[in-house]
Coordinates of C-alpha atoms and ligand atoms in Angstrom, one line a residue:
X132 CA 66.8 24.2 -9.5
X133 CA 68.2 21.8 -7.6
X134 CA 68.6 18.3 -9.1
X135 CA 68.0 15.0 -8.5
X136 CA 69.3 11.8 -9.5
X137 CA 68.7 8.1 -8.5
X138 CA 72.2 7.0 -7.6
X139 CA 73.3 2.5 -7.5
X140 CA 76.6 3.5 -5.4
X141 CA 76.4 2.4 -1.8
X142 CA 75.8 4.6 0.9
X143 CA 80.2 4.4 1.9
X144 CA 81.5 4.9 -1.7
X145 CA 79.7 7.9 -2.9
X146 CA 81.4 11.2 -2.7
X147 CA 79.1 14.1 -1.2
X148 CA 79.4 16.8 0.9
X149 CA 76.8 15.3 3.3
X150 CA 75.0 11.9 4.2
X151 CA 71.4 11.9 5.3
X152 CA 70.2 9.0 6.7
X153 CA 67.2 8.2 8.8
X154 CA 67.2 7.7 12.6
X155 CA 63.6 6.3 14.6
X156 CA 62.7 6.4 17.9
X157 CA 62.7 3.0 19.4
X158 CA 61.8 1.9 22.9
X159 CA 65.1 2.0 24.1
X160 CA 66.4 5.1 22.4
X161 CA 66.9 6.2 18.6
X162 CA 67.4 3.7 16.4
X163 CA 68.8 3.9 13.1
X164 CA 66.7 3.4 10.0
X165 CA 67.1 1.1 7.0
X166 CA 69.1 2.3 4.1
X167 CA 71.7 3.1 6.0
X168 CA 73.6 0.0 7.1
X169 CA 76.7 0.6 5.4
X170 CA 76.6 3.5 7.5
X171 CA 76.4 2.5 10.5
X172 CA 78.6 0.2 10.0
X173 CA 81.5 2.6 9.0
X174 CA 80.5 3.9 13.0
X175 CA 81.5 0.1 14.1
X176 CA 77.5 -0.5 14.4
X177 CA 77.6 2.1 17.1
X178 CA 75.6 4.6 14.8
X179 CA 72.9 4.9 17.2
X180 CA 74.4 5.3 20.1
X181 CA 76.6 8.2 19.0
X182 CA 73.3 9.9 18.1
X183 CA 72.1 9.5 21.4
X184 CA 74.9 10.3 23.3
X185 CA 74.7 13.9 20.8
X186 CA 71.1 13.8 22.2
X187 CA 69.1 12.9 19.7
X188 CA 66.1 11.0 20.2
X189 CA 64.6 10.2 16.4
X190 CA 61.9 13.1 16.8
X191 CA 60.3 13.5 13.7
X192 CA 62.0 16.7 12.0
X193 CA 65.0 16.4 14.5
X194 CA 68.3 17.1 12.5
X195 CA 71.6 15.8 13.9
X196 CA 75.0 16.5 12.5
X197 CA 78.3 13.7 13.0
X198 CA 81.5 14.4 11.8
X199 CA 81.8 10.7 9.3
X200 CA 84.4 8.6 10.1
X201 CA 87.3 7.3 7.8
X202 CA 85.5 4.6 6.1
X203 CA 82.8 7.0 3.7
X204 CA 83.4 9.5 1.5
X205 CA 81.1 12.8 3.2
X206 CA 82.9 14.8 5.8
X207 CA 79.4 14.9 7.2
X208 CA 76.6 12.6 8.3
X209 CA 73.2 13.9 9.1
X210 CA 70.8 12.2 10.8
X211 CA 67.2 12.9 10.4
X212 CA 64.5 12.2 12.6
X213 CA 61.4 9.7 11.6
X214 CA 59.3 9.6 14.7
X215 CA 58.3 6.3 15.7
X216 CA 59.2 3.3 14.3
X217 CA 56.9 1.7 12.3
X218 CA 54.7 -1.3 13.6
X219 CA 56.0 -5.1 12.3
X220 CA 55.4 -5.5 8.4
X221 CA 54.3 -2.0 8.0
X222 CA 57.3 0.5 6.9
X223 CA 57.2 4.4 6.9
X224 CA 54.5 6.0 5.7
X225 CA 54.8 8.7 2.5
X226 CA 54.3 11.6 4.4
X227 CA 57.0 10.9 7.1
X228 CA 59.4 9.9 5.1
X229 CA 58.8 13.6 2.5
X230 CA 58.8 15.7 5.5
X231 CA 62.1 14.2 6.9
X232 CA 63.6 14.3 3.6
X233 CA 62.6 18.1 3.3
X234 CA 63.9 18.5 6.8
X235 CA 67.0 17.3 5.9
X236 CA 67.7 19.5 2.7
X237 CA 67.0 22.3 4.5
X238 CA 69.4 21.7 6.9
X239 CA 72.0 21.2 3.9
X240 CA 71.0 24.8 2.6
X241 CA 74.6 25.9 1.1
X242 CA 75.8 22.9 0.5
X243 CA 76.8 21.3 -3.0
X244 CA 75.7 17.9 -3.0
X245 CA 73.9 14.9 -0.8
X246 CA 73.1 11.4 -0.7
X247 CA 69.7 10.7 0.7
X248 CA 70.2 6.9 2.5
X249 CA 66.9 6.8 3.5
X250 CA 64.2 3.4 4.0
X251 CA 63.2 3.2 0.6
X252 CA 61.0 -0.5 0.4
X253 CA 59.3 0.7 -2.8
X254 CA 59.4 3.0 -5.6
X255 CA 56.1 4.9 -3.9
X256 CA 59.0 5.9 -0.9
X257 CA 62.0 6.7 -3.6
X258 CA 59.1 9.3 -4.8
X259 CA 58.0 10.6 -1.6
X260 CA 61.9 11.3 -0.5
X261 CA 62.7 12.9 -3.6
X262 CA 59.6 14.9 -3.4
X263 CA 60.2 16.2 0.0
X264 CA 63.7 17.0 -0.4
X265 CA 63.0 18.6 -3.9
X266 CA 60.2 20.8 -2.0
X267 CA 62.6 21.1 1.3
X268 CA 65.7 22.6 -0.9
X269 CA 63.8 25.5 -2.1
X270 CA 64.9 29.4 -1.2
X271 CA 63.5 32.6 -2.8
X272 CA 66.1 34.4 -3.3
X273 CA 65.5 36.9 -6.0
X274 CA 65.7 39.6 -4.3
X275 CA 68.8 39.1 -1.5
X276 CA 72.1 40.1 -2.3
X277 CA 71.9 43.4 -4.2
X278 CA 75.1 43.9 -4.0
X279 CA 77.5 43.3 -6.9
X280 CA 78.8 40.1 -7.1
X281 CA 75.1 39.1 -5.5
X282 CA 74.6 35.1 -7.0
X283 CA 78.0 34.3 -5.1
X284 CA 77.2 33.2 -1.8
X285 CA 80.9 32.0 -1.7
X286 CA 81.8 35.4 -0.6
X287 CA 79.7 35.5 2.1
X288 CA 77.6 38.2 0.3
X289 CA 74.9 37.1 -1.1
X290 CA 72.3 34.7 0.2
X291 CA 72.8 31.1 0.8
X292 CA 71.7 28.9 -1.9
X293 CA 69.6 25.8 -1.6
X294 CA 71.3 22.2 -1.9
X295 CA 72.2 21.7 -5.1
X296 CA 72.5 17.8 -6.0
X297 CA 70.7 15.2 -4.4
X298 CA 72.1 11.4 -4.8
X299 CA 68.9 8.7 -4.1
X300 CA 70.5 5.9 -2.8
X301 CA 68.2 2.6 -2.6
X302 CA 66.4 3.0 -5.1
X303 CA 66.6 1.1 -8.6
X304 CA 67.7 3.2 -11.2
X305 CA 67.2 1.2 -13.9
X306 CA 63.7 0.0 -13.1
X307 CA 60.9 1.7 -14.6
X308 CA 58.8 2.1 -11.5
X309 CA 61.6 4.1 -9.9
X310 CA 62.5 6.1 -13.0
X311 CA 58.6 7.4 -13.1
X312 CA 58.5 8.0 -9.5
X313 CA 61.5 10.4 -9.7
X314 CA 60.7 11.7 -13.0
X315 CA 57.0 12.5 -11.4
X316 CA 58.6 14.0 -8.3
X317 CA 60.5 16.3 -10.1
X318 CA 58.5 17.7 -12.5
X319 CA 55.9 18.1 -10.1
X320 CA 58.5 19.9 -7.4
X321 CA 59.4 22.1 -10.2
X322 CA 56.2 23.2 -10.4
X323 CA 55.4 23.8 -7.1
X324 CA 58.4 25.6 -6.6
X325 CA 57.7 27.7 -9.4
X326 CA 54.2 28.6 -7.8
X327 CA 56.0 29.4 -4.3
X328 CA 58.0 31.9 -6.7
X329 CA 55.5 33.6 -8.0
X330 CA 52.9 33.8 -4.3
X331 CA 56.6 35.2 -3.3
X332 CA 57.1 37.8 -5.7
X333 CA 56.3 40.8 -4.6
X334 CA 53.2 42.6 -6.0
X335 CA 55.6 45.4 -7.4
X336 CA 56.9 43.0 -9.7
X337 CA 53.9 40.3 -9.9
X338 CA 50.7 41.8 -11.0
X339 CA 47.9 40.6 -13.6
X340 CA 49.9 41.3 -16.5
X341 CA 53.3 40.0 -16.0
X342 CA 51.2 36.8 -14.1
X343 CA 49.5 36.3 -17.7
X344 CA 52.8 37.1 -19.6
X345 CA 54.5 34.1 -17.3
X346 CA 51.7 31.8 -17.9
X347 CA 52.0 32.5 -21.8
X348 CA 55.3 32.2 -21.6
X349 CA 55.1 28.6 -19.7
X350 CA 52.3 27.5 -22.1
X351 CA 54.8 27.6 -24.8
X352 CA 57.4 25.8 -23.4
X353 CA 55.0 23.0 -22.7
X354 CA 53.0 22.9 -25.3
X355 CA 49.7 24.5 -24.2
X356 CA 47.3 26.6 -25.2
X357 CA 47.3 30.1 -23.4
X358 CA 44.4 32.6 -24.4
X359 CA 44.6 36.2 -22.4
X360 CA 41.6 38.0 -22.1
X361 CA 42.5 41.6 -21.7
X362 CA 41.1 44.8 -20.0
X363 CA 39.4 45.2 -23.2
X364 CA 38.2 42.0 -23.9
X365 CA 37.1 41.4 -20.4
X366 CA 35.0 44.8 -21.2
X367 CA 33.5 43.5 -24.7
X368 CA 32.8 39.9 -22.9
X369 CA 30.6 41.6 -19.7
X370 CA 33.2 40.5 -17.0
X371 CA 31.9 42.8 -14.3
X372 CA 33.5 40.5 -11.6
X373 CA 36.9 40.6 -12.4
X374 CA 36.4 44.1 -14.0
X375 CA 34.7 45.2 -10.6
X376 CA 37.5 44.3 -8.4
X377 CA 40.3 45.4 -10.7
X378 CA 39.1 49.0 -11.6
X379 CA 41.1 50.4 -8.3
X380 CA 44.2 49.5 -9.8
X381 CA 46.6 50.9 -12.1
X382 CA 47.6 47.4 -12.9
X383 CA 44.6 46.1 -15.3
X384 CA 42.6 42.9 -14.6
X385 CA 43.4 39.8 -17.0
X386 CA 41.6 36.6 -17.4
X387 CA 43.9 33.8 -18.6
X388 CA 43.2 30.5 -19.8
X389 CA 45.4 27.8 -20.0
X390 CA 44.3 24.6 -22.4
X391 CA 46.2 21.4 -21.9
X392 CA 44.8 18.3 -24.0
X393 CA 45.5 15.0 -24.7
X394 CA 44.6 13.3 -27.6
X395 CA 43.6 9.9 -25.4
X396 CA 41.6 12.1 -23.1
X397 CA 37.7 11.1 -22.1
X398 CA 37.1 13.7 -19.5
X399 CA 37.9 17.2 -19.3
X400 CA 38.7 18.9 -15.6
X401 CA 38.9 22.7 -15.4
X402 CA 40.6 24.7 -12.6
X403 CA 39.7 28.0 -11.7
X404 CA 42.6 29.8 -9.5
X405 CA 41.9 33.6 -7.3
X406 CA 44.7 35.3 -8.5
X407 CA 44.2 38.3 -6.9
X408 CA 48.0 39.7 -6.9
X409 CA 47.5 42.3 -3.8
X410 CA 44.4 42.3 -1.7
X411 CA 44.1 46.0 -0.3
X412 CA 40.5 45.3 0.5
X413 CA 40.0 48.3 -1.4
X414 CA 38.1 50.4 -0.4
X415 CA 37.0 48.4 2.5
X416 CA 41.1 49.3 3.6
X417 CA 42.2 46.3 5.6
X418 CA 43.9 47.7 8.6
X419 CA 47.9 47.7 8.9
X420 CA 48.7 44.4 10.5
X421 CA 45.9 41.8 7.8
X422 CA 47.8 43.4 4.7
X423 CA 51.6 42.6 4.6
X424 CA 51.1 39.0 3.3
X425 CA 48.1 39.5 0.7
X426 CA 50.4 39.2 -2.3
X427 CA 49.9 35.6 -1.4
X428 CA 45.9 36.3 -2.6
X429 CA 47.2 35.2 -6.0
X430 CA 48.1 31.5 -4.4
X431 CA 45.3 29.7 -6.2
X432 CA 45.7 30.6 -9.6
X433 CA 49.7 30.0 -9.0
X434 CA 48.1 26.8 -8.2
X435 CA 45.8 25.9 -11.0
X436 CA 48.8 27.3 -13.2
X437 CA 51.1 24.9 -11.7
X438 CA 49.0 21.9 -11.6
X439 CA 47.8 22.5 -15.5
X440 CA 51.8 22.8 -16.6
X441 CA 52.3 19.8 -14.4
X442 CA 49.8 18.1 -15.9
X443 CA 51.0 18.9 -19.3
X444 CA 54.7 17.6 -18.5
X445 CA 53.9 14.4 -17.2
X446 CA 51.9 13.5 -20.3
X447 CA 48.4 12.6 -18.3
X448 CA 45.8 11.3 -20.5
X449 CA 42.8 14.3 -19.4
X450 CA 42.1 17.7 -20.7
X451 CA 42.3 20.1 -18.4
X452 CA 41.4 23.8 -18.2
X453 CA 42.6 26.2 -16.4
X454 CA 41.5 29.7 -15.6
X455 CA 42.9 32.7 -14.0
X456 CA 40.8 35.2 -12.4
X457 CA 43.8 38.5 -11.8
X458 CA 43.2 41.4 -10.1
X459 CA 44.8 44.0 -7.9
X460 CA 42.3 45.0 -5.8
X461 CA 43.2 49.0 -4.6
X462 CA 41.0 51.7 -3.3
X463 CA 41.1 54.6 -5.8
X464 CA 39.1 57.1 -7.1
X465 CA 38.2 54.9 -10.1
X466 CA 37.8 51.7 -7.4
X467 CA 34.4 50.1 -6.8
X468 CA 32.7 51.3 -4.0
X469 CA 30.6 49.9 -0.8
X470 CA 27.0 50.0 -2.8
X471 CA 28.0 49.8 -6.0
X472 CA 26.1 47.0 -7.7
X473 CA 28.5 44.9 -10.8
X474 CA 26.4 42.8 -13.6
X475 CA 28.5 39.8 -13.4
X476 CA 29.4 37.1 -16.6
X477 CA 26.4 34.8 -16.0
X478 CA 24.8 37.8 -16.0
X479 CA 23.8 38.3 -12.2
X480 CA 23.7 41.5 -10.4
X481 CA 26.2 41.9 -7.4
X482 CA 25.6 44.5 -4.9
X483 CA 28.9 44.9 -3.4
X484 CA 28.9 45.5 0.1
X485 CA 32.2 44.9 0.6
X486 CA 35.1 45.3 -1.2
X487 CA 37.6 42.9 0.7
X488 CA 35.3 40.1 -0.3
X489 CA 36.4 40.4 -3.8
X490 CA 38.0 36.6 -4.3
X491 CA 34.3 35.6 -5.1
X492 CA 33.5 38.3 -7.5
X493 CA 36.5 37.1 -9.6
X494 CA 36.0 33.4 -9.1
X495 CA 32.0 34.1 -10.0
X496 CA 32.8 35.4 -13.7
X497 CA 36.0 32.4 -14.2
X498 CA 33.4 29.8 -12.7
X499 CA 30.5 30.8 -15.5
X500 CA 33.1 31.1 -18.3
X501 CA 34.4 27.5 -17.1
X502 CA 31.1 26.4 -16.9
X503 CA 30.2 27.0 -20.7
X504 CA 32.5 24.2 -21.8
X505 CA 30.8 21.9 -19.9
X506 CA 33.1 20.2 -18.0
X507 CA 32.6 16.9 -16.3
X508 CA 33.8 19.0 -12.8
X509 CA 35.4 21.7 -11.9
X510 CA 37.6 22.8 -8.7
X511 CA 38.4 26.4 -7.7
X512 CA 41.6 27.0 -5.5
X513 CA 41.3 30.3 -3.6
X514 CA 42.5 32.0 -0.6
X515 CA 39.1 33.0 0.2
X516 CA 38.3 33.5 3.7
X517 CA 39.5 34.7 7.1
X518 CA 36.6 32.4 8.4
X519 CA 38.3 28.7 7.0
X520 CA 41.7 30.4 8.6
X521 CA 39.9 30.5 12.1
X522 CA 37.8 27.5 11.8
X523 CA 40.3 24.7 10.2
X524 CA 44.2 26.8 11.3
X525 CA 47.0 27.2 9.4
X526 CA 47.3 24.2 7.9
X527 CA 44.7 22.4 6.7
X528 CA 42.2 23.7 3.5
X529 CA 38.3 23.6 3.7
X530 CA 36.4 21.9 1.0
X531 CA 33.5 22.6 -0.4
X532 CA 31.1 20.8 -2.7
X533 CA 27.9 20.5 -4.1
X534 CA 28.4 16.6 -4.6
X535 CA 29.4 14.6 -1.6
X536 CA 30.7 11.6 -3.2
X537 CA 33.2 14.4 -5.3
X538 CA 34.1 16.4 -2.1
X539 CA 34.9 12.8 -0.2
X540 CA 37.3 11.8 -3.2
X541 CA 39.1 15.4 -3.2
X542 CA 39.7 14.6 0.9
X543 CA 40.7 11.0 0.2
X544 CA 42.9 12.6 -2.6
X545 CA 44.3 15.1 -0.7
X546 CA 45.2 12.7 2.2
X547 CA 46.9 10.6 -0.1
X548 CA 49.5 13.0 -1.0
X549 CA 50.0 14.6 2.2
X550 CA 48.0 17.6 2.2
X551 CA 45.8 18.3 5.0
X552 CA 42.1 18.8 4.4
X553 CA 38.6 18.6 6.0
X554 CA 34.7 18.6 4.4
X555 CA 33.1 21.7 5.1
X556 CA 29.6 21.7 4.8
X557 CA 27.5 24.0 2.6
X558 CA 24.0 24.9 4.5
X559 CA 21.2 26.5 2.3
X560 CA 19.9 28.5 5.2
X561 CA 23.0 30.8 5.2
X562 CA 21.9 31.5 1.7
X563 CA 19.2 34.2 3.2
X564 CA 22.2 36.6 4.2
X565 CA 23.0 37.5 0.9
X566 CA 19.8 38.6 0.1
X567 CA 20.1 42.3 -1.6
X568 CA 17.4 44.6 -1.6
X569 CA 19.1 46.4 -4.8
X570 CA 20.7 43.4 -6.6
X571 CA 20.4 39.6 -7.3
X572 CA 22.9 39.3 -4.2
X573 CA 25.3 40.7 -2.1
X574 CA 28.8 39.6 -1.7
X575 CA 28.3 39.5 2.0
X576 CA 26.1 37.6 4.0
X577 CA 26.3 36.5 7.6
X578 CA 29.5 36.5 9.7
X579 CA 29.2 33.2 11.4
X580 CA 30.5 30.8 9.3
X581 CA 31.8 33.2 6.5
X582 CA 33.8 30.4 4.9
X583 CA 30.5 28.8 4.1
X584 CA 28.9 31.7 3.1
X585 CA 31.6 32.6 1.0
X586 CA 31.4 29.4 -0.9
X587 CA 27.4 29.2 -1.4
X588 CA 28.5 32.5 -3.3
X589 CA 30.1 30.5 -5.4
X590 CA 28.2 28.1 -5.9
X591 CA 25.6 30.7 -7.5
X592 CA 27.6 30.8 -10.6
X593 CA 28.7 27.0 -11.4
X594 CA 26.4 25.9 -14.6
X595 CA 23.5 23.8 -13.9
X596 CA 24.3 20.0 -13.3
X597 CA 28.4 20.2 -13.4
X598 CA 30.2 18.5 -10.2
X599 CA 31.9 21.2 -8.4
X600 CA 34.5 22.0 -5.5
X601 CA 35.6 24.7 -3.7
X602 CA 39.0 24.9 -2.1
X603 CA 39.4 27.6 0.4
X604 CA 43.5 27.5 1.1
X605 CA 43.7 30.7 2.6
X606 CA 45.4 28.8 5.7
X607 CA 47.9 27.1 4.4
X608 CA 49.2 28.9 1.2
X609 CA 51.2 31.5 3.2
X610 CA 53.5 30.3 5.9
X611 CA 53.9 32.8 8.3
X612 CA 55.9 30.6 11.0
X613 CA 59.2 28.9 11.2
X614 CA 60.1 26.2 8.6
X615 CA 59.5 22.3 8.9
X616 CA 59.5 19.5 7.0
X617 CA 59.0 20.2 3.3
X618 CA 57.5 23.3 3.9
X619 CA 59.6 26.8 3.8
X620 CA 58.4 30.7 4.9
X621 CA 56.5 32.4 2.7
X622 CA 54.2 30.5 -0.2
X623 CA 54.0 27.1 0.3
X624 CA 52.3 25.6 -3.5
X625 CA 49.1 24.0 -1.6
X626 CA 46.6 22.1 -3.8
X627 CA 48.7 21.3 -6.4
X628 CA 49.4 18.1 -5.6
X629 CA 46.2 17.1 -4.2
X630 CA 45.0 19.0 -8.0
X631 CA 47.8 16.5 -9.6
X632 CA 46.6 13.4 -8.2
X633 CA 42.8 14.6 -9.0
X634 CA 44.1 15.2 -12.8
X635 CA 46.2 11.8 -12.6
X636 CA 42.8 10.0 -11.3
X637 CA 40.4 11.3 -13.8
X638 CA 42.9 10.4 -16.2
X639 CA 42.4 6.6 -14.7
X640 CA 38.8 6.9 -15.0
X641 CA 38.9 6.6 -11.4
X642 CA 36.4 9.6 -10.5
X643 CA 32.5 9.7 -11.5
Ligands
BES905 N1 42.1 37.4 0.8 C1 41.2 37.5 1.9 C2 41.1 36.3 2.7 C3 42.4 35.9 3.5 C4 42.5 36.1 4.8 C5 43.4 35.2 2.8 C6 43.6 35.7 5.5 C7 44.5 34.8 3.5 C8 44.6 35.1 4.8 C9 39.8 37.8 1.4 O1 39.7 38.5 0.2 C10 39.0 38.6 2.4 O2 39.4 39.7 2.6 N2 38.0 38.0 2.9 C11 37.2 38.7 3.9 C12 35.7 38.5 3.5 C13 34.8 39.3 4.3 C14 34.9 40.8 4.0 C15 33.4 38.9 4.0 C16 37.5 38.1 5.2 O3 37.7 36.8 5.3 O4 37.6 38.8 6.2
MN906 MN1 39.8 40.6 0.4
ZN907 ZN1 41.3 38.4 -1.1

C-alpha cells in the first residue's frame, strides 16, 4: 500500500525521486499552477515556457517530464495537466485536482517516492489530491511475475510496482482539518483499493467462500460483526434466490452480513451488494466475447464490503448493514433451468426465464432479509444490466428509487465526490412484462428499457414503507479501456465513495 504523508518542507528542499506539480491552460499557453512557485523559480521563472516549448499545453490528464535543475532536490519534475484555469476567486475544483493527481502517480509507477506541489487552497483540496493519487498508484499485481525472485521488480522481472511514498506539500500538517482530510483519504483509498483487488481476482481464486472468509477476516480487524450464512443455512432459511442461482456451481452460495454500529448512532443504513463471483449466464450461456470480464459481477458487494469497513475505520456515528448476496452462477446438471420456478425469501414465486438475469434473484432474497430490520433506507450496488451499460456508457451508474427526494440526494451525493450518476426512472407500466403465467413473476420482462425493468424487479422485494435505491454500476465497475485520471484497467471501486459520503451524511442527520 502506498503511503501518504502531509509533508511542511518546501517544494526545493525535499528529497524525492520526482516533483509533481500542476500546469493550466491559460490564454496564452500553459501556465503553471500554485503550489509550485519555488519551482518554477529553481527554472528562473521560466517554468512555463520550458513546458511549452516540450509541447505541453496544460490538457487535463497531460503528463510532462523535465529533467530539475540544480536548485531542488528530484532529478525529475513532472508536470501535470489541469485543464483550464479557473475563473477569478474560484480555484480548482475536487474532481480536477483527484484526477490529475491520479494521473500523475501513475505516471510515477516504479518509482520510490514523490512530492505532490499541487494548488491546495483548503484542506477539502489536500483530500482530493491525496485521494486521487492514492487511487492513481494502484496496480494488481498478484499474479505477474511467477518467476522466482517475482516481488523484485529491480531485476527487471517481475512487474512494476506502484509509487510508493507520496510527500503532500501545502498542506498544514499540524492542523486538524488537514490531518482528517488525509486520514479520511487514506482509509477510504485503502478500501477501494482493496475492492479493485478483489473485482480483480480471478474467479479461480475469488468465489463465495473465500469472498465471505475475507469479509470475516476484515470484520475482525475492524471491529465488526460478520455473520455467514451457509449453503445450509441459506437452505434451513428458504433462500431460493441466492440458492437458485448458485446450485450450478461447485462453489456454494453464501450470504454474508457485515454489522458495523456505533454507540451514538440514530439511524441505521443497510447495503446490499451482487456478488455474483462469475456470471456464466448459466444455462442461458452467454456467448464467448460478454464473458471474459464477469468476475467483475461481484463489484457491488466488493462495494458494500468496502464502504461498511470504511465506515467502521473512520469512526462515523450510523449503523450500517451490509449484506452480501454470492453466487457463481454456472450451467450444470444440478443448475437452474429456463422454467424452473424458485420460492424466494419473502416468500414470492420466481419463474425463471432466464438464467443470466440472476443479479435480481440474489439481490431479491438480501433486499427482504435487509428489509426485516427495518431500516430507515437501504441502497443496493449491483452490476445489473446490459441495458444501464447502453443507455448511460461506461461511466456513469443509473439510479433507481422509489423516493425522489432519496434518489436526488444519492445524485447530489455522488456528484459531490466525483462519481458520475444520472436518475433513472422507474415506470409502473413496464411492471406488466413480468407477468408469469406459472409464478408470482418472471425474472424477465420487456427488453426496452431492461435497466428499468430490472430494477422494478427489485423493487418487489424491499419491505413496505422503507426508502430505497438501486444502483446499477454495471458501466463503470469494470474498466475495459486505457487508464486516466484516478481510474486504472480492470475494477475500478465505484459507489463506494458516493456509499461513504451517504453513510457520512446520515451520520449528520443530513438525509430524511
Ligand atoms: N451481469 C450481467 C450484466 C452486465 C452486463 C454487467 C455487462 C456488466 C457488464 C447480468 O447478470 C446480465 O446478464 N443481465 C442480462 C439480463 C437479461 C438476461 C434480462 C443483460 O443485461 O443482458
Ligand atoms: Mn447475468
Ligand atoms: Zn450478472
Amino acid at each position: 500500500m502506498t503511503a501518504l504523508t502531509l509533508s511542511t518542507a518546501g517544494a526545493a528542499t525535499l528529497r524525492a525521486d520526482a516533483l509533481v506539480v500542476g500546469v493550466a491552460k491559460g490564454a496564452k499557453g500553459p501556465v503553471v499552477a500554485p503550489g509550485a512557485e519555488a519551482v518554477d523559480k529553481a527554472f528562473d521563472g521560466k517554468l512555463a515556457s520550458v513546458l511549452e516549448t516540450l509541447g505541453a499545453t496544460g490538457a487535463e490528464g497531460e503528463v510532462t517530464k523535465v529533467p530539475a535543475p540544480s536548485g531542488l532536490k528530484t532529478p525529475v519534475v513532472l508536470a501535470v495537466g489541469l485543464g483550464a484555469v479557473p475563473e477569478k476567486d474560484e480555484t480548482y475544483d475536487a474532481e480536477t485536482l483527484r484526477r490529475a493527481a491520479g494521473a500523475a502517480a501513475r505516471a510515477l509507477t516504479g518509482s520510490k517516492k514523490a512530492a505532490f506541489a499541487l494548488p491546495v487552497e483548503a484542506a477539502e483540496d489536500a483530500e482530493a489530491i491525496a485521494e486521487g493519487a492514492l487511487l492513481g498508484a494502484y496496480a494488481f499485481t498478484a499474479y505477474q511475475g511467477g518467476e522466482k525472485d517475482a516481488k523484485n521488480s529491480k531485476n527487471g522481472n517481475g512487474p512494476k510496482l506502484p509509487l510508493a511514498e507520496i510527500a503532500l506539500l501545502g498542506a498544514k500538517p499540524r492542523d486538524k482539518a488537514y490531518k482528517a482530510a488525509a486520514e479520511r483519504a487514506i482509509a477510504l483509498t485503502e478500501e477501494i483499493n482493496r475492492a479493485r483487488d478483489l473485482v480483480n481476482t480471478p474467479p479461480n481464486d475469488l468465489y463465495p467462500e473465500s469472498f465471505a472468509a475475507v469479509a470475516t477476516a476484515a470484520g475482525k480487524e475492524h471491529g465488526i460483526k460478520v455473520q455467514v450464512f451457509d449453503e445450509k443455512a441459506l437452505a434451513k432459511g428458504g433462500f431460493g434466490g441466492i440458492l437458485g442461482v448458485g446450485q450450478g456451481s461447485q462453489n456454494p452460495p453464501r450470504l454474508v452480513k457485515l454489522s458495523y454500529t456505533h454507540s451514538k448512532a440514530a439511524k441505521n443504513l443497510a447495503l446490499v451488494g451482487k456478488g455474483i463471483t462469475y456470471d456464466s449466464g448459466g444455462i442461458s450461456l452467454k456467448p464467448a466475447g460478454h464473458n471474459e470480464t464477469m468476475k467483475c459481477d461481484m463489484s457491488g458487494a466488493a462495494a458494500v464490503f468496502a464502504a461498511v469497513v470504511a465506515a467502521a475505520r473512520l469512526g462515523l456515528a450510523v449503523n450500517v448493514t451490509g449484506w452480501l448476496a454470492l453466487a457463481e452462477n454456472m450451467p450444470s446438471g444440478s443448475a437452474t433451468r429456463p422454467g424452473d420456478v424458485l420460492r424466494m425469501y419473502s416468500g414470492k414465486t420466481v419463474e425463471v426465464l432466464n438464467t443470466d438475469a440472476e443479479g435480481r434473484l440474489v439481490l431479491g432474497d438480501a433486499l427482504t432479509k435487509a428489509s426485516e430490520e427495518n431500516p430507515d433506507a437501504i441502497v443496493d450496488v449491483a452490476t445489473l444490466t446490459g441495458a444501464m451499460v447502453m443507455a448511460l456508457g461506461n461511466r456513469t451508474f443509473g439510479i433507481m428509487s422509489n423516493d425522489d427526494a432519496f434518489r436526488t440526494s444519492i445524485h447530489e451525493i455522488a456528484e459531490e465526490v466525483g462519481e458520475q450518476s444520472w436518475p433513472m426512472p422507474l415506470p409502473s407500466e413496464l411492471r406488466k412484462g413480468m407477468d408469469s403465467p406459472t409464478a408470482d413473476i418472471a425474472n424477465m420482462g420487456e427488453r426496452m428499457g431492461g435497466g428499468l425493468v430490472a430494477g422494478l424487479f427489485l423493487q418487489e422485494f424491499v419491505g413496505e414503507g422503507i426508502t430505497w435505491a438501486h444502483l446499477d454500476i454495471a458501466g463503470p465497475a469494470f474498466h475495459e479501456g486505457a487508464p486516466y485520471g484516478y481510474t486504472p484497467k480492470g475494477g475500478t471501486g465505484s459507489a463506494i465513495r458516493t456509499l461513504v459520503k451517504l453513510a457520512e451524511r446520515t451520520a449528520a442527520g443530513d438525509l430524511g
